[in-house]
Coordinates of C-alpha atoms in Angstrom, one line a residue:
M1 CA 0.0 0.0 0.0
E2 CA 2.9 2.3 0.8
N3 CA 4.4 1.8 -2.6
K4 CA 1.1 2.5 -4.3
E5 CA 0.7 5.8 -2.3
E6 CA 4.2 6.8 -3.4
D7 CA 3.4 6.1 -7.1
V8 CA 0.3 8.2 -6.8
R9 CA 2.2 11.1 -5.2
L10 CA 4.9 11.0 -8.0
G11 CA 2.2 10.7 -10.7
A12 CA 0.3 13.7 -9.4
N13 CA 3.5 15.9 -9.1
K14 CA 5.4 14.8 -12.1
F15 CA 4.1 17.6 -14.3
S16 CA 4.6 20.8 -12.4
E17 CA 1.8 23.4 -12.6
R18 CA 4.2 26.2 -11.5
Q19 CA 6.0 26.9 -14.7
P20 CA 6.5 30.1 -16.7
I21 CA 3.9 30.9 -19.4
G22 CA 4.4 28.9 -22.6
T23 CA 6.7 26.3 -21.2
A24 CA 4.2 23.8 -19.8
A25 CA 4.0 22.0 -23.1
Q26 CA 7.8 22.1 -23.7
T27 CA 9.0 19.8 -20.9
Q28 CA 11.0 16.8 -22.1
D29 CA 10.0 14.7 -19.1
K30 CA 6.8 13.2 -20.4
D31 CA 5.5 9.7 -20.8
Y32 CA 2.9 10.3 -23.5
Q33 CA 3.0 10.9 -27.3
E34 CA 1.5 14.0 -28.8
P35 CA -0.5 12.9 -31.8
P36 CA 0.8 14.6 -35.0
A37 CA -1.4 17.2 -36.6
A38 CA -3.8 15.7 -39.2
A39 CA -3.2 16.7 -42.8
L40 CA -5.7 19.2 -44.2
F41 CA -6.5 16.8 -47.0
D42 CA -5.5 13.1 -47.1
P43 CA -6.5 11.4 -50.4
D44 CA -5.5 8.0 -49.0
E45 CA -8.5 8.3 -46.6
L46 CA -10.9 8.1 -49.5
A47 CA -9.6 4.6 -50.5
S48 CA -9.8 3.3 -46.9
W49 CA -12.8 1.3 -45.6
S50 CA -12.2 2.6 -42.1
F51 CA -13.0 6.1 -43.4
Y52 CA -16.4 5.0 -44.6
R53 CA -17.0 2.8 -41.6
A54 CA -16.4 5.8 -39.4
G55 CA -18.9 7.8 -41.4
I56 CA -21.5 5.0 -41.1
A57 CA -20.9 4.9 -37.3
E58 CA -21.6 8.6 -37.1
F59 CA -24.8 8.2 -39.1
I60 CA -26.1 5.4 -37.0
A61 CA -25.1 7.1 -33.7
T62 CA -26.8 10.4 -34.6
F63 CA -29.9 8.5 -35.8
L64 CA -30.2 6.7 -32.5
F65 CA -29.5 9.9 -30.6
L66 CA -32.3 11.8 -32.3
Y67 CA -34.7 8.9 -32.1
I68 CA -34.4 8.4 -28.3
S69 CA -34.0 12.1 -27.4
I70 CA -36.9 13.4 -29.5
M71 CA -39.1 10.6 -28.5
T72 CA -38.5 11.6 -24.9
V73 CA -39.4 15.2 -25.7
M74 CA -42.6 14.1 -27.4
G75 CA -43.5 12.0 -24.3
V76 CA -43.1 14.9 -22.0
S77 CA -45.0 17.3 -24.4
K78 CA -47.9 14.9 -24.7
S79 CA -48.7 15.0 -20.9
D80 CA -50.8 17.7 -19.4
S81 CA -48.6 17.8 -16.4
K82 CA -44.8 17.3 -16.6
C83 CA -45.0 15.8 -13.1
S84 CA -46.6 12.7 -14.6
T85 CA -43.7 12.2 -17.0
V86 CA -39.9 12.3 -16.7
G87 CA -40.1 16.1 -17.0
I88 CA -37.3 18.4 -18.0
Q89 CA -34.8 16.5 -15.9
G90 CA -35.7 13.4 -17.8
I91 CA -35.2 15.1 -21.1
A92 CA -31.8 16.3 -20.0
W93 CA -31.0 12.7 -18.9
A94 CA -32.1 11.3 -22.2
F95 CA -29.8 13.6 -24.2
G96 CA -26.9 13.2 -21.8
G97 CA -27.3 9.5 -21.3
M98 CA -27.5 8.7 -25.0
I99 CA -24.4 10.7 -25.7
F100 CA -22.6 8.8 -22.9
A101 CA -23.7 5.4 -24.4
L102 CA -23.1 6.3 -28.0
V103 CA -19.7 7.9 -27.5
Y104 CA -18.7 4.8 -25.6
C105 CA -19.9 2.6 -28.5
T106 CA -18.4 4.6 -31.4
A107 CA -15.3 6.2 -29.9
G108 CA -13.0 3.5 -31.2
I109 CA -14.4 3.7 -34.7
S110 CA -15.1 7.3 -35.5
G111 CA -14.1 9.1 -32.3
G112 CA -17.7 9.4 -31.3
H113 CA -18.4 13.0 -32.3
I114 CA -22.2 12.7 -33.0
N115 CA -22.2 16.5 -33.4
P116 CA -20.9 18.8 -36.2
A117 CA -19.8 21.4 -33.5
V118 CA -17.6 18.8 -31.9
T119 CA -16.2 17.8 -35.3
F120 CA -15.6 21.4 -36.1
G121 CA -13.7 22.0 -32.9
L122 CA -11.5 19.0 -33.3
F123 CA -10.8 20.0 -36.9
L124 CA -9.6 23.4 -35.8
A125 CA -7.3 21.6 -33.4
R126 CA -6.0 19.6 -36.3
K127 CA -7.3 16.3 -34.8
L128 CA -8.8 15.3 -38.1
S129 CA -8.6 16.2 -41.8
L130 CA -11.0 18.6 -43.6
T131 CA -12.1 15.6 -45.7
R132 CA -13.1 13.6 -42.7
A133 CA -14.6 16.5 -40.9
F134 CA -16.9 17.3 -43.9
F135 CA -17.9 13.7 -44.3
Y136 CA -18.7 13.3 -40.6
M137 CA -20.9 16.5 -40.7
V138 CA -22.8 15.2 -43.7
M139 CA -23.4 11.8 -42.1
Q140 CA -24.4 13.3 -38.8
C141 CA -27.0 15.6 -40.4
L142 CA -28.4 12.7 -42.5
G143 CA -28.6 10.5 -39.4
A144 CA -30.4 13.3 -37.5
I145 CA -32.9 13.7 -40.3
C146 CA -33.7 10.0 -40.4
G147 CA -33.9 9.8 -36.6
A148 CA -36.4 12.6 -36.4
G149 CA -38.3 11.2 -39.3
V150 CA -38.8 7.8 -37.5
V151 CA -40.1 9.7 -34.5
K152 CA -42.6 11.5 -36.7
G153 CA -43.7 8.2 -38.2
F154 CA -44.4 6.8 -34.7
Q155 CA -46.0 9.9 -33.3
K156 CA -47.9 11.1 -36.4
H157 CA -50.2 14.0 -35.4
L158 CA -48.6 14.5 -32.0
Y159 CA -45.3 15.4 -33.7
Q160 CA -46.7 18.3 -35.6
S161 CA -49.0 19.6 -32.8
K162 CA -46.2 19.5 -30.1
G163 CA -43.4 21.2 -32.0
G164 CA -41.6 18.2 -33.2
G165 CA -38.7 18.7 -30.7
A166 CA -37.5 21.6 -32.9
N167 CA -35.2 24.2 -31.3
V168 CA -36.6 27.7 -31.0
V169 CA -35.9 30.7 -28.8
N170 CA -38.6 30.5 -26.2
G171 CA -40.9 33.4 -25.2
G172 CA -39.3 36.0 -22.9
Y173 CA -35.9 35.6 -24.4
T174 CA -34.2 37.6 -27.2
K175 CA -32.3 36.2 -30.1
G176 CA -29.1 37.4 -28.3
D177 CA -30.0 35.4 -25.3
G178 CA -30.5 32.3 -27.4
L179 CA -27.2 32.8 -29.2
G180 CA -25.3 33.4 -26.0
A181 CA -26.8 30.2 -24.4
E182 CA -25.8 28.2 -27.5
I183 CA -22.2 29.6 -27.5
V184 CA -21.6 29.0 -23.8
G185 CA -23.4 25.6 -23.8
T186 CA -21.3 24.3 -26.7
F187 CA -18.2 25.7 -25.2
V188 CA -18.8 23.6 -22.1
L189 CA -19.4 20.5 -24.2
V190 CA -16.4 20.8 -26.6
Y191 CA -14.0 21.9 -23.8
T192 CA -15.1 18.7 -21.9
V193 CA -14.4 16.7 -25.0
F194 CA -10.9 18.1 -25.3
S195 CA -10.2 17.6 -21.6
A196 CA -11.5 14.0 -21.5
T197 CA -9.5 12.9 -24.5
D198 CA -6.3 14.9 -23.8
A199 CA -3.2 12.7 -24.2
K200 CA -1.1 14.6 -21.6
R201 CA -3.9 14.6 -19.1
S202 CA -4.2 10.8 -19.4
A203 CA -0.5 10.4 -18.8
R204 CA -0.3 12.9 -15.9
D205 CA -3.4 11.6 -14.2
S206 CA -3.0 7.9 -15.0
H207 CA -3.5 7.2 -11.3
V208 CA -7.1 8.5 -11.7
P209 CA -8.9 6.2 -14.1
I210 CA -11.5 8.1 -16.3
L211 CA -14.0 6.9 -18.8
A212 CA -14.1 9.7 -21.4
P213 CA -17.7 9.2 -22.4
L214 CA -18.9 9.8 -18.9
P215 CA -17.9 13.5 -18.4
I216 CA -19.0 14.2 -22.0
G217 CA -22.4 12.8 -21.4
F218 CA -22.6 14.5 -18.1
A219 CA -21.7 17.9 -19.7
V220 CA -24.6 17.4 -22.2
F221 CA -26.9 16.7 -19.3
L222 CA -25.9 19.7 -17.3
V223 CA -26.1 22.1 -20.3
H224 CA -29.6 20.8 -21.0
L225 CA -30.7 21.5 -17.5
A226 CA -29.5 25.1 -17.9
T227 CA -30.7 26.0 -21.4
I228 CA -33.8 24.0 -22.1
P229 CA -35.9 26.9 -20.9
I230 CA -34.1 29.3 -23.3
T231 CA -33.7 27.4 -26.6
G232 CA -34.7 23.9 -25.9
T233 CA -30.9 23.3 -26.0
G234 CA -29.3 22.8 -29.4
I235 CA -25.5 22.7 -28.9
N236 CA -25.6 20.3 -31.9
P237 CA -26.4 21.6 -35.4
A238 CA -27.3 18.2 -36.7
R239 CA -29.9 17.7 -33.9
S240 CA -31.4 21.1 -34.7
L241 CA -31.4 20.6 -38.4
G242 CA -33.0 17.1 -38.3
A243 CA -35.9 18.2 -36.1
A244 CA -36.4 21.4 -38.1
I245 CA -36.5 19.6 -41.5
I246 CA -39.0 17.0 -40.3
Y247 CA -41.2 19.4 -38.4
N248 CA -40.8 22.0 -41.3
Q249 CA -42.8 24.9 -39.8
K250 CA -41.9 28.6 -40.0
S251 CA -41.3 28.8 -36.2
A252 CA -38.5 26.2 -36.6
W253 CA -36.7 28.1 -39.3
D254 CA -37.0 31.7 -37.9
D255 CA -34.2 31.3 -35.4
H256 CA -32.5 28.3 -37.0
W257 CA -29.3 30.2 -37.8
I258 CA -28.7 30.5 -34.0
F259 CA -28.3 26.8 -33.7
W260 CA -25.5 26.8 -36.2
V261 CA -23.7 30.0 -35.5
G262 CA -23.8 29.6 -31.7
P263 CA -22.4 26.0 -31.6
F264 CA -19.7 26.8 -34.1
I265 CA -18.5 29.9 -32.2
G266 CA -18.6 27.9 -28.9
A267 CA -16.6 25.1 -30.4
A268 CA -14.0 27.4 -31.9
L269 CA -13.6 29.2 -28.6
A270 CA -13.2 25.9 -26.7
A271 CA -10.6 24.7 -29.2
L272 CA -8.7 28.0 -28.9
Y273 CA -8.8 27.9 -25.1
H274 CA -7.7 24.3 -24.8
Q275 CA -5.0 24.4 -27.4
V276 CA -3.5 27.8 -26.7
V277 CA -4.2 28.5 -23.0
I278 CA -4.4 25.1 -21.4
R279 CA -2.0 23.1 -23.5
A280 CA 0.1 26.0 -24.8
I281 CA 0.5 24.1 -28.1
P282 CA 1.7 27.1 -30.1
F283 CA 4.6 27.6 -27.7
K284 CA 6.0 24.1 -28.1
S285 CA 9.6 24.0 -29.3
K286 CA 10.0 22.4 -32.7

């Protein structure tokens, strides 16, 4: 037991936090490998089955995500009293729980993005090529449309009468409020993705086992608790697009730009913060 405590103490203190600005990422005393930056365009990917398999995984995951989450929204909307259903907390758990499960299932195949904003943030950090990022986003959007379409098929008239789970800026809030909520909410999500999958963090904190999908799913749950009253919580352009296309009413399209602009800004800010401030990647010695 004493040896284990010593290992924990050394593991926790191996990477000093008291270093001059810009040098934290330059230490030579490290037991991890920094992944090389992805090429902007890799033509070899297009001839690889793993590339298409990853896209299919993103399609299926986003399909299942929309199916379960929007079905939950419809169930709550159908009831006269939210107390007789899972309520807003249940909706938040449905979104967060499905992300946890689906990231766990697909992380080893595609990375488990299931969200164009996450893909965009990781692309900005050079974690994947432009080719793969674009392919993922297309497959995510197609999966979301199909998932929402299946829900409409099951719910029929209820889907149209109860808003179809489409994201809108709710009464009492301005478009600026909605945009701000989407920016901050997506920042929380994408920053959590970066932190949960960071190579240096895994090496430094190896004595603290962590299952990456868990904090990611929990971040989605918490953001939904905070922003469902404002926008219904988008933080995922594919989710917003799928519901809007299948519902296809004017109210779903009036503020739809917010659910693309907000998440993409939030993702870009999270990538910038993690790569430049937290990891100090631009300051690394070549």
